[in-house]
Amino acid sequence: MPNLPRQNDSLQPSPKDNDHHLRNQTIKSHGTASESIKAVAIYEVVKGVGALLGAGALWSWHADLEHWLTTATDSWQQTFGHLLAPQIDSAVRIAQQASKNWPVFLLLIFAYASLRFLEAYGLWQDKTWAYWFGVLGYGVFIPIELYYLIVSPFDWFKLGILVSNLLIVVVVYRNMKRKGLI
């Protein structure tokens, strides 16, 4: 093994070394998104892509929408019974309403998807506005979801949505605290 110079442990780091170390720590803590925030960003992208795929499917079948909705609903019930029946019925009603005014419906879907993609970009890039957008955007629905969970018959899907929104708010809030944003 080659002879390497020995480090003198009694030497104290210079103030210049401490400043450099603190600057690197600050850059690391304020410049990159954490893994949990990146997971939320990926979730946002998935929601945006899902909205666009759903809109594309409805657009491609809109000429024969009633037949397609009936077939899809019957197929779902044969395969899964009444699993998610209220959500399926709600989706059918939305699709039927959308078929009355396709341009407005598609504009709303694209606006929703754009918001999801914008938030995902901001979170991935560690932007302060995206943290606030995420906490407020998910947090505003928590009281509404709690209300519907309490007043309507128990539904695992509603509980899952509530838990996922709570989890996202907690993750984003904790990262905001860690970064000194609140």
PDB file of N, CA, C and O in Angstrom, residues 30-96:
ATOM      1  N   HIS A  30     -32.684  22.326  -0.591  1.00  0.00           N
ATOM      2  CA  HIS A  30     -33.640  23.197  -1.268  1.00  0.00           C
ATOM      3  C   HIS A  30     -33.688  22.988  -2.774  1.00  0.00           C
ATOM      4  O   HIS A  30     -34.537  23.549  -3.435  1.00  0.00           O
ATOM      5  N   GLY A  31     -32.814  22.202  -3.341  1.00  0.00           N
ATOM      6  CA  GLY A  31     -32.742  22.127  -4.785  1.00  0.00           C
ATOM      7  C   GLY A  31     -33.300  20.865  -5.403  1.00  0.00           C
ATOM      8  O   GLY A  31     -33.525  20.835  -6.589  1.00  0.00           O
ATOM      9  N   THR A  32     -33.526  19.842  -4.618  1.00  0.00           N
ATOM     10  CA  THR A  32     -34.003  18.599  -5.204  1.00  0.00           C
ATOM     11  C   THR A  32     -35.222  18.096  -4.451  1.00  0.00           C
ATOM     12  O   THR A  32     -35.319  18.235  -3.236  1.00  0.00           O
ATOM     13  N   ALA A  33     -36.141  17.531  -5.187  1.00  0.00           N
ATOM     14  CA  ALA A  33     -37.340  16.976  -4.574  1.00  0.00           C
ATOM     15  C   ALA A  33     -37.002  15.646  -3.914  1.00  0.00           C
ATOM     16  O   ALA A  33     -36.174  14.889  -4.403  1.00  0.00           O
ATOM     17  N   SER A  34     -37.674  15.373  -2.805  1.00  0.00           N
ATOM     18  CA  SER A  34     -37.466  14.099  -2.125  1.00  0.00           C
ATOM     19  C   SER A  34     -38.133  12.976  -2.911  1.00  0.00           C
ATOM     20  O   SER A  34     -38.931  13.217  -3.819  1.00  0.00           O
ATOM     21  N   GLU A  35     -37.807  11.764  -2.539  1.00  0.00           N
ATOM     22  CA  GLU A  35     -38.408  10.605  -3.219  1.00  0.00           C
ATOM     23  C   GLU A  35     -39.926  10.574  -3.023  1.00  0.00           C
ATOM     24  O   GLU A  35     -40.662  10.206  -3.940  1.00  0.00           O
ATOM     25  N   SER A  36     -40.403  10.965  -1.835  1.00  0.00           N
ATOM     26  CA  SER A  36     -41.846  10.956  -1.592  1.00  0.00           C
ATOM     27  C   SER A  36     -42.556  11.999  -2.458  1.00  0.00           C
ATOM     28  O   SER A  36     -43.654  11.761  -2.956  1.00  0.00           O
ATOM     29  N   ILE A  37     -41.926  13.142  -2.660  1.00  0.00           N
ATOM     30  CA  ILE A  37     -42.517  14.174  -3.522  1.00  0.00           C
ATOM     31  C   ILE A  37     -42.500  13.702  -4.978  1.00  0.00           C
ATOM     32  O   ILE A  37     -43.450  13.939  -5.732  1.00  0.00           O
ATOM     33  N   LYS A  38     -41.447  13.016  -5.370  1.00  0.00           N
ATOM     34  CA  LYS A  38     -41.405  12.475  -6.734  1.00  0.00           C
ATOM     35  C   LYS A  38     -42.500  11.432  -6.932  1.00  0.00           C
ATOM     36  O   LYS A  38     -43.095  11.342  -8.008  1.00  0.00           O
ATOM     37  N   ALA A  39     -42.801  10.665  -5.882  1.00  0.00           N
ATOM     38  CA  ALA A  39     -43.893   9.692  -5.977  1.00  0.00           C
ATOM     39  C   ALA A  39     -45.230  10.401  -6.169  1.00  0.00           C
ATOM     40  O   ALA A  39     -46.074   9.953  -6.965  1.00  0.00           O
ATOM     41  N   VAL A  40     -45.437  11.513  -5.466  1.00  0.00           N
ATOM     42  CA  VAL A  40     -46.666  12.291  -5.646  1.00  0.00           C
ATOM     43  C   VAL A  40     -46.714  12.849  -7.071  1.00  0.00           C
ATOM     44  O   VAL A  40     -47.770  12.842  -7.717  1.00  0.00           O
ATOM     45  N   ALA A  41     -45.579  13.302  -7.580  1.00  0.00           N
ATOM     46  CA  ALA A  41     -45.528  13.826  -8.955  1.00  0.00           C
ATOM     47  C   ALA A  41     -45.894  12.733  -9.960  1.00  0.00           C
ATOM     48  O   ALA A  41     -46.652  12.984 -10.907  1.00  0.00           O
ATOM     49  N   ILE A  42     -45.394  11.535  -9.752  1.00  0.00           N
ATOM     50  CA  ILE A  42     -45.725  10.414 -10.649  1.00  0.00           C
ATOM     51  C   ILE A  42     -47.221  10.110 -10.570  1.00  0.00           C
ATOM     52  O   ILE A  42     -47.879   9.869 -11.591  1.00  0.00           O
ATOM     53  N   TYR A  43     -47.777  10.144  -9.364  1.00  0.00           N
ATOM     54  CA  TYR A  43     -49.215   9.935  -9.174  1.00  0.00           C
ATOM     55  C   TYR A  43     -50.010  10.981  -9.961  1.00  0.00           C
ATOM     56  O   TYR A  43     -51.027  10.662 -10.592  1.00  0.00           O
ATOM     57  N   GLU A  44     -49.541  12.226  -9.949  1.00  0.00           N
ATOM     58  CA  GLU A  44     -50.208  13.285 -10.712  1.00  0.00           C
ATOM     59  C   GLU A  44     -50.156  13.013 -12.211  1.00  0.00           C
ATOM     60  O   GLU A  44     -51.136  13.227 -12.919  1.00  0.00           O
ATOM     61  N   VAL A  45     -49.012  12.553 -12.692  1.00  0.00           N
ATOM     62  CA  VAL A  45     -48.885  12.221 -14.116  1.00  0.00           C
ATOM     63  C   VAL A  45     -49.846  11.091 -14.475  1.00  0.00           C
ATOM     64  O   VAL A  45     -50.526  11.144 -15.515  1.00  0.00           O
ATOM     65  N   VAL A  46     -49.927  10.081 -13.621  1.00  0.00           N
ATOM     66  CA  VAL A  46     -50.832   8.950 -13.878  1.00  0.00           C
ATOM     67  C   VAL A  46     -52.279   9.447 -13.949  1.00  0.00           C
ATOM     68  O   VAL A  46     -53.047   9.028 -14.832  1.00  0.00           O
ATOM     69  N   LYS A  47     -52.670  10.348 -13.046  1.00  0.00           N
ATOM     70  CA  LYS A  47     -54.027  10.891 -13.083  1.00  0.00           C
ATOM     71  C   LYS A  47     -54.273  11.673 -14.366  1.00  0.00           C
ATOM     72  O   LYS A  47     -55.343  11.548 -14.979  1.00  0.00           O
ATOM     73  N   GLY A  48     -53.298  12.467 -14.783  1.00  0.00           N
ATOM     74  CA  GLY A  48     -53.454  13.233 -16.019  1.00  0.00           C
ATOM     75  C   GLY A  48     -53.562  12.339 -17.236  1.00  0.00           C
ATOM     76  O   GLY A  48     -54.426  12.544 -18.104  1.00  0.00           O
ATOM     77  N   VAL A  49     -52.709  11.328 -17.316  1.00  0.00           N
ATOM     78  CA  VAL A  49     -52.743  10.387 -18.444  1.00  0.00           C
ATOM     79  C   VAL A  49     -54.064   9.609 -18.425  1.00  0.00           C
ATOM     80  O   VAL A  49     -54.690   9.406 -19.473  1.00  0.00           O
ATOM     81  N   GLY A  50     -54.500   9.195 -17.240  1.00  0.00           N
ATOM     82  CA  GLY A  50     -55.776   8.479 -17.131  1.00  0.00           C
ATOM     83  C   GLY A  50     -56.942   9.319 -17.627  1.00  0.00           C
ATOM     84  O   GLY A  50     -57.835   8.818 -18.323  1.00  0.00           O
ATOM     85  N   ALA A  51     -56.941  10.600 -17.282  1.00  0.00           N
ATOM     86  CA  ALA A  51     -58.007  11.500 -17.749  1.00  0.00           C
ATOM     87  C   ALA A  51     -57.985  11.617 -19.270  1.00  0.00           C
ATOM     88  O   ALA A  51     -59.029  11.556 -19.918  1.00  0.00           O
ATOM     89  N   LEU A  52     -56.789  11.755 -19.826  1.00  0.00           N
ATOM     90  CA  LEU A  52     -56.695  11.869 -21.294  1.00  0.00           C
ATOM     91  C   LEU A  52     -57.100  10.574 -21.985  1.00  0.00           C
ATOM     92  O   LEU A  52     -57.778  10.608 -23.022  1.00  0.00           O
ATOM     93  N   LEU A  53     -56.704   9.443 -21.429  1.00  0.00           N
ATOM     94  CA  LEU A  53     -57.108   8.152 -22.014  1.00  0.00           C
ATOM     95  C   LEU A  53     -58.623   7.968 -21.937  1.00  0.00           C
ATOM     96  O   LEU A  53     -59.248   7.497 -22.898  1.00  0.00           O
ATOM     97  N   GLY A  54     -59.213   8.334 -20.810  1.00  0.00           N
ATOM     98  CA  GLY A  54     -60.667   8.244 -20.667  1.00  0.00           C
ATOM     99  C   GLY A  54     -61.387   9.141 -21.659  1.00  0.00           C
ATOM    100  O   GLY A  54     -62.370   8.739 -22.286  1.00  0.00           O
ATOM    101  N   ALA A  55     -60.870  10.356 -21.821  1.00  0.00           N
ATOM    102  CA  ALA A  55     -61.472  11.279 -22.785  1.00  0.00           C
ATOM    103  C   ALA A  55     -61.320  10.745 -24.205  1.00  0.00           C
ATOM    104  O   ALA A  55     -62.250  10.832 -25.018  1.00  0.00           O
ATOM    105  N   GLY A  56     -60.155  10.172 -24.503  1.00  0.00           N
ATOM    106  CA  GLY A  56     -59.936   9.596 -25.835  1.00  0.00           C
ATOM    107  C   GLY A  56     -60.878   8.435 -26.116  1.00  0.00           C
ATOM    108  O   GLY A  56     -61.420   8.317 -27.215  1.00  0.00           O
ATOM    109  N   ALA A  57     -61.082   7.590 -25.104  1.00  0.00           N
ATOM    110  CA  ALA A  57     -61.992   6.450 -25.274  1.00  0.00           C
ATOM    111  C   ALA A  57     -63.420   6.945 -25.501  1.00  0.00           C
ATOM    112  O   ALA A  57     -64.113   6.459 -26.404  1.00  0.00           O
ATOM    113  N   LEU A  58     -63.848   7.899 -24.700  1.00  0.00           N
ATOM    114  CA  LEU A  58     -65.204   8.422 -24.877  1.00  0.00           C
ATOM    115  C   LEU A  58     -65.357   9.118 -26.232  1.00  0.00           C
ATOM    116  O   LEU A  58     -66.397   9.006 -26.874  1.00  0.00           O
ATOM    117  N   TRP A  59     -64.327   9.829 -26.640  1.00  0.00           N
ATOM    118  CA  TRP A  59     -64.394  10.517 -27.944  1.00  0.00           C
ATOM    119  C   TRP A  59     -64.497   9.501 -29.082  1.00  0.00           C
ATOM    120  O   TRP A  59     -65.281   9.668 -30.004  1.00  0.00           O
ATOM    121  N   SER A  60     -63.719   8.431 -28.993  1.00  0.00           N
ATOM    122  CA  SER A  60     -63.739   7.454 -30.084  1.00  0.00           C
ATOM    123  C   SER A  60     -65.057   6.677 -30.133  1.00  0.00           C
ATOM    124  O   SER A  60     -65.430   6.188 -31.190  1.00  0.00           O
ATOM    125  N   TRP A  61     -65.736   6.567 -28.998  1.00  0.00           N
ATOM    126  CA  TRP A  61     -66.996   5.824 -28.955  1.00  0.00           C
ATOM    127  C   TRP A  61     -68.209   6.739 -28.825  1.00  0.00           C
ATOM    128  O   TRP A  61     -69.324   6.260 -28.606  1.00  0.00           O
ATOM    129  N   HIS A  62     -68.034   8.046 -28.941  1.00  0.00           N
ATOM    130  CA  HIS A  62     -69.146   8.944 -28.657  1.00  0.00           C
ATOM    131  C   HIS A  62     -70.306   8.819 -29.641  1.00  0.00           C
ATOM    132  O   HIS A  62     -71.438   9.127 -29.300  1.00  0.00           O
ATOM    133  N   ALA A  63     -70.048   8.348 -30.833  1.00  0.00           N
ATOM    134  CA  ALA A  63     -71.132   8.210 -31.811  1.00  0.00           C
ATOM    135  C   ALA A  63     -72.141   7.146 -31.371  1.00  0.00           C
ATOM    136  O   ALA A  63     -73.332   7.276 -31.624  1.00  0.00           O
ATOM    137  N   ASP A  64     -71.656   6.121 -30.695  1.00  0.00           N
ATOM    138  CA  ASP A  64     -72.514   5.033 -30.230  1.00  0.00           C
ATOM    139  C   ASP A  64     -72.367   4.876 -28.716  1.00  0.00           C
ATOM    140  O   ASP A  64     -72.247   3.778 -28.189  1.00  0.00           O
ATOM    141  N   LEU A  65     -72.379   6.003 -28.009  1.00  0.00           N
ATOM    142  CA  LEU A  65     -72.073   6.024 -26.581  1.00  0.00           C
ATOM    143  C   LEU A  65     -73.069   5.217 -25.749  1.00  0.00           C
ATOM    144  O   LEU A  65     -72.657   4.453 -24.873  1.00  0.00           O
ATOM    145  N   GLU A  66     -74.343   5.370 -25.999  1.00  0.00           N
ATOM    146  CA  GLU A  66     -75.348   4.661 -25.189  1.00  0.00           C
ATOM    147  C   GLU A  66     -75.154   3.144 -25.276  1.00  0.00           C
ATOM    148  O   GLU A  66     -75.198   2.454 -24.265  1.00  0.00           O
ATOM    149  N   HIS A  67     -74.939   2.637 -26.477  1.00  0.00           N
ATOM    150  CA  HIS A  67     -74.713   1.198 -26.649  1.00  0.00           C
ATOM    151  C   HIS A  67     -73.437   0.772 -25.919  1.00  0.00           C
ATOM    152  O   HIS A  67     -73.421  -0.243 -25.233  1.00  0.00           O
ATOM    153  N   TRP A  68     -72.371   1.558 -26.083  1.00  0.00           N
ATOM    154  CA  TRP A  68     -71.101   1.222 -25.450  1.00  0.00           C
ATOM    155  C   TRP A  68     -71.226   1.244 -23.930  1.00  0.00           C
ATOM    156  O   TRP A  68     -70.724   0.349 -23.247  1.00  0.00           O
ATOM    157  N   LEU A  69     -71.915   2.260 -23.367  1.00  0.00           N
ATOM    158  CA  LEU A  69     -72.081   2.345 -21.911  1.00  0.00           C
ATOM    159  C   LEU A  69     -72.891   1.176 -21.379  1.00  0.00           C
ATOM    160  O   LEU A  69     -72.561   0.610 -20.333  1.00  0.00           O
ATOM    161  N   THR A  70     -73.934   0.803 -22.093  1.00  0.00           N
ATOM    162  CA  THR A  70     -74.756  -0.335 -21.671  1.00  0.00           C
ATOM    163  C   THR A  70     -73.938  -1.623 -21.690  1.00  0.00           C
ATOM    164  O   THR A  70     -73.968  -2.404 -20.730  1.00  0.00           O
ATOM    165  N   THR A  71     -73.199  -1.843 -22.753  1.00  0.00           N
ATOM    166  CA  THR A  71     -72.364  -3.041 -22.868  1.00  0.00           C
ATOM    167  C   THR A  71     -71.292  -3.073 -21.782  1.00  0.00           C
ATOM    168  O   THR A  71     -71.078  -4.102 -21.138  1.00  0.00           O
ATOM    169  N   ALA A  72     -70.613  -1.942 -21.573  1.00  0.00           N
ATOM    170  CA  ALA A  72     -69.549  -1.887 -20.576  1.00  0.00           C
ATOM    171  C   ALA A  72     -70.103  -2.095 -19.169  1.00  0.00           C
ATOM    172  O   ALA A  72     -69.508  -2.830 -18.356  1.00  0.00           O
ATOM    173  N   THR A  73     -71.249  -1.493 -18.854  1.00  0.00           N
ATOM    174  CA  THR A  73     -71.860  -1.647 -17.533  1.00  0.00           C
ATOM    175  C   THR A  73     -72.295  -3.089 -17.300  1.00  0.00           C
ATOM    176  O   THR A  73     -72.051  -3.659 -16.230  1.00  0.00           O
ATOM    177  N   ASP A  74     -72.949  -3.691 -18.298  1.00  0.00           N
ATOM    178  CA  ASP A  74     -73.371  -5.093 -18.167  1.00  0.00           C
ATOM    179  C   ASP A  74     -72.165  -6.013 -17.992  1.00  0.00           C
ATOM    180  O   ASP A  74     -72.186  -6.932 -17.159  1.00  0.00           O
ATOM    181  N   SER A  75     -71.137  -5.791 -18.752  1.00  0.00           N
ATOM    182  CA  SER A  75     -69.920  -6.595 -18.645  1.00  0.00           C
ATOM    183  C   SER A  75     -69.292  -6.456 -17.267  1.00  0.00           C
ATOM    184  O   SER A  75     -68.852  -7.440 -16.662  1.00  0.00           O
ATOM    185  N   TRP A  76     -69.237  -5.230 -16.740  1.00  0.00           N
ATOM    186  CA  TRP A  76     -68.677  -4.989 -15.405  1.00  0.00           C
ATOM    187  C   TRP A  76     -69.487  -5.746 -14.356  1.00  0.00           C
ATOM    188  O   TRP A  76     -68.924  -6.406 -13.484  1.00  0.00           O
ATOM    189  N   GLN A  77     -70.816  -5.656 -14.447  1.00  0.00           N
ATOM    190  CA  GLN A  77     -71.667  -6.317 -13.454  1.00  0.00           C
ATOM    191  C   GLN A  77     -71.543  -7.831 -13.522  1.00  0.00           C
ATOM    192  O   GLN A  77     -71.583  -8.501 -12.487  1.00  0.00           O
ATOM    193  N   GLN A  78     -71.405  -8.399 -14.714  1.00  0.00           N
ATOM    194  CA  GLN A  78     -71.228  -9.845 -14.829  1.00  0.00           C
ATOM    195  C   GLN A  78     -69.908 -10.284 -14.228  1.00  0.00           C
ATOM    196  O   GLN A  78     -69.820 -11.346 -13.621  1.00  0.00           O
ATOM    197  N   THR A  79     -68.877  -9.468 -14.397  1.00  0.00           N
ATOM    198  CA  THR A  79     -67.552  -9.833 -13.920  1.00  0.00           C
ATOM    199  C   THR A  79     -67.363  -9.525 -12.444  1.00  0.00           C
ATOM    200  O   THR A  79     -66.848 -10.359 -11.691  1.00  0.00           O
ATOM    201  N   PHE A  80     -67.786  -8.336 -11.998  1.00  0.00           N
ATOM    202  CA  PHE A  80     -67.485  -7.882 -10.642  1.00  0.00           C
ATOM    203  C   PHE A  80     -68.712  -7.697  -9.755  1.00  0.00           C
ATOM    204  O   PHE A  80     -68.574  -7.285  -8.598  1.00  0.00           O
ATOM    205  N   GLY A  81     -69.898  -7.948 -10.275  1.00  0.00           N
ATOM    206  CA  GLY A  81     -71.100  -7.765  -9.469  1.00  0.00           C
ATOM    207  C   GLY A  81     -71.331  -6.293  -9.171  1.00  0.00           C
ATOM    208  O   GLY A  81     -71.253  -5.455 -10.060  1.00  0.00           O
ATOM    209  N   HIS A  82     -71.574  -5.990  -7.909  1.00  0.00           N
ATOM    210  CA  HIS A  82     -71.875  -4.614  -7.517  1.00  0.00           C
ATOM    211  C   HIS A  82     -70.653  -3.868  -6.984  1.00  0.00           C
ATOM    212  O   HIS A  82     -70.798  -2.787  -6.395  1.00  0.00           O
ATOM    213  N   LEU A  83     -69.473  -4.413  -7.213  1.00  0.00           N
ATOM    214  CA  LEU A  83     -68.249  -3.743  -6.787  1.00  0.00           C
ATOM    215  C   LEU A  83     -68.138  -2.398  -7.497  1.00  0.00           C
ATOM    216  O   LEU A  83     -68.233  -2.326  -8.720  1.00  0.00           O
ATOM    217  N   LEU A  84     -68.007  -1.345  -6.750  1.00  0.00           N
ATOM    218  CA  LEU A  84     -67.887   0.025  -7.261  1.00  0.00           C
ATOM    219  C   LEU A  84     -69.113   0.464  -8.060  1.00  0.00           C
ATOM    220  O   LEU A  84     -69.024   1.353  -8.903  1.00  0.00           O
ATOM    221  N   ALA A  85     -70.269  -0.131  -7.784  1.00  0.00           N
ATOM    222  CA  ALA A  85     -71.492   0.203  -8.534  1.00  0.00           C
ATOM    223  C   ALA A  85     -71.826   1.695  -8.484  1.00  0.00           C
ATOM    224  O   ALA A  85     -72.165   2.274  -9.522  1.00  0.00           O
ATOM    225  N   PRO A  86     -71.732   2.362  -7.315  1.00  0.00           N
ATOM    226  CA  PRO A  86     -72.042   3.802  -7.319  1.00  0.00           C
ATOM    227  C   PRO A  86     -71.084   4.603  -8.208  1.00  0.00           C
ATOM    228  O   PRO A  86     -71.506   5.541  -8.882  1.00  0.00           O
ATOM    229  N   GLN A  87     -69.818   4.222  -8.225  1.00  0.00           N
ATOM    230  CA  GLN A  87     -68.847   4.937  -9.050  1.00  0.00           C
ATOM    231  C   GLN A  87     -69.101   4.687 -10.530  1.00  0.00           C
ATOM    232  O   GLN A  87     -68.964   5.603 -11.356  1.00  0.00           O
ATOM    233  N   ILE A  88     -69.474   3.457 -10.881  1.00  0.00           N
ATOM    234  CA  ILE A  88     -69.793   3.130 -12.274  1.00  0.00           C
ATOM    235  C   ILE A  88     -71.015   3.920 -12.724  1.00  0.00           C
ATOM    236  O   ILE A  88     -71.024   4.514 -13.809  1.00  0.00           O
ATOM    237  N   ASP A  89     -72.046   3.949 -11.882  1.00  0.00           N
ATOM    238  CA  ASP A  89     -73.253   4.711 -12.222  1.00  0.00           C
ATOM    239  C   ASP A  89     -72.934   6.192 -12.389  1.00  0.00           C
ATOM    240  O   ASP A  89     -73.440   6.850 -13.307  1.00  0.00           O
ATOM    241  N   SER A  90     -72.100   6.717 -11.516  1.00  0.00           N
ATOM    242  CA  SER A  90     -71.699   8.118 -11.612  1.00  0.00           C
ATOM    243  C   SER A  90     -70.937   8.385 -12.914  1.00  0.00           C
ATOM    244  O   SER A  90     -71.187   9.384 -13.593  1.00  0.00           O
ATOM    245  N   ALA A  91     -70.029   7.492 -13.269  1.00  0.00           N
ATOM    246  CA  ALA A  91     -69.258   7.645 -14.508  1.00  0.00           C
ATOM    247  C   ALA A  91     -70.179   7.594 -15.726  1.00  0.00           C
ATOM    248  O   ALA A  91     -69.996   8.357 -16.689  1.00  0.00           O
ATOM    249  N   VAL A  92     -71.176   6.726 -15.694  1.00  0.00           N
ATOM    250  CA  VAL A  92     -72.132   6.626 -16.804  1.00  0.00           C
ATOM    251  C   VAL A  92     -72.928   7.920 -16.929  1.00  0.00           C
ATOM    252  O   VAL A  92     -73.104   8.456 -18.031  1.00  0.00           O
ATOM    253  N   ARG A  93     -73.394   8.459 -15.793  1.00  0.00           N
ATOM    254  CA  ARG A  93     -74.145   9.722 -15.835  1.00  0.00           C
ATOM    255  C   ARG A  93     -73.279  10.865 -16.383  1.00  0.00           C
ATOM    256  O   ARG A  93     -73.744  11.682 -17.175  1.00  0.00           O
ATOM    257  N   ILE A  94     -72.007  10.911 -15.953  1.00  0.00           N
ATOM    258  CA  ILE A  94     -71.102  11.956 -16.450  1.00  0.00           C
ATOM    259  C   ILE A  94     -70.895  11.811 -17.953  1.00  0.00           C
ATOM    260  O   ILE A  94     -70.925  12.794 -18.698  1.00  0.00           O
ATOM    261  N   ALA A  95     -70.696  10.574 -18.414  1.00  0.00           N
ATOM    262  CA  ALA A  95     -70.499  10.345 -19.846  1.00  0.00           C
ATOM    263  C   ALA A  95     -71.742  10.731 -20.643  1.00  0.00           C
ATOM    264  O   ALA A  95     -71.639  11.314 -21.725  1.00  0.00           O
ATOM    265  N   GLN A  96     -72.924  10.439 -20.092  1.00  0.00           N
ATOM    266  CA  GLN A  96     -74.154  10.811 -20.782  1.00  0.00           C
ATOM    267  C   GLN A  96     -74.314  12.325 -20.851  1.00  0.00           C
ATOM    268  O   GLN A  96     -74.722  12.865 -21.881  1.00  0.00           O
TER     269      GLN A  96
END
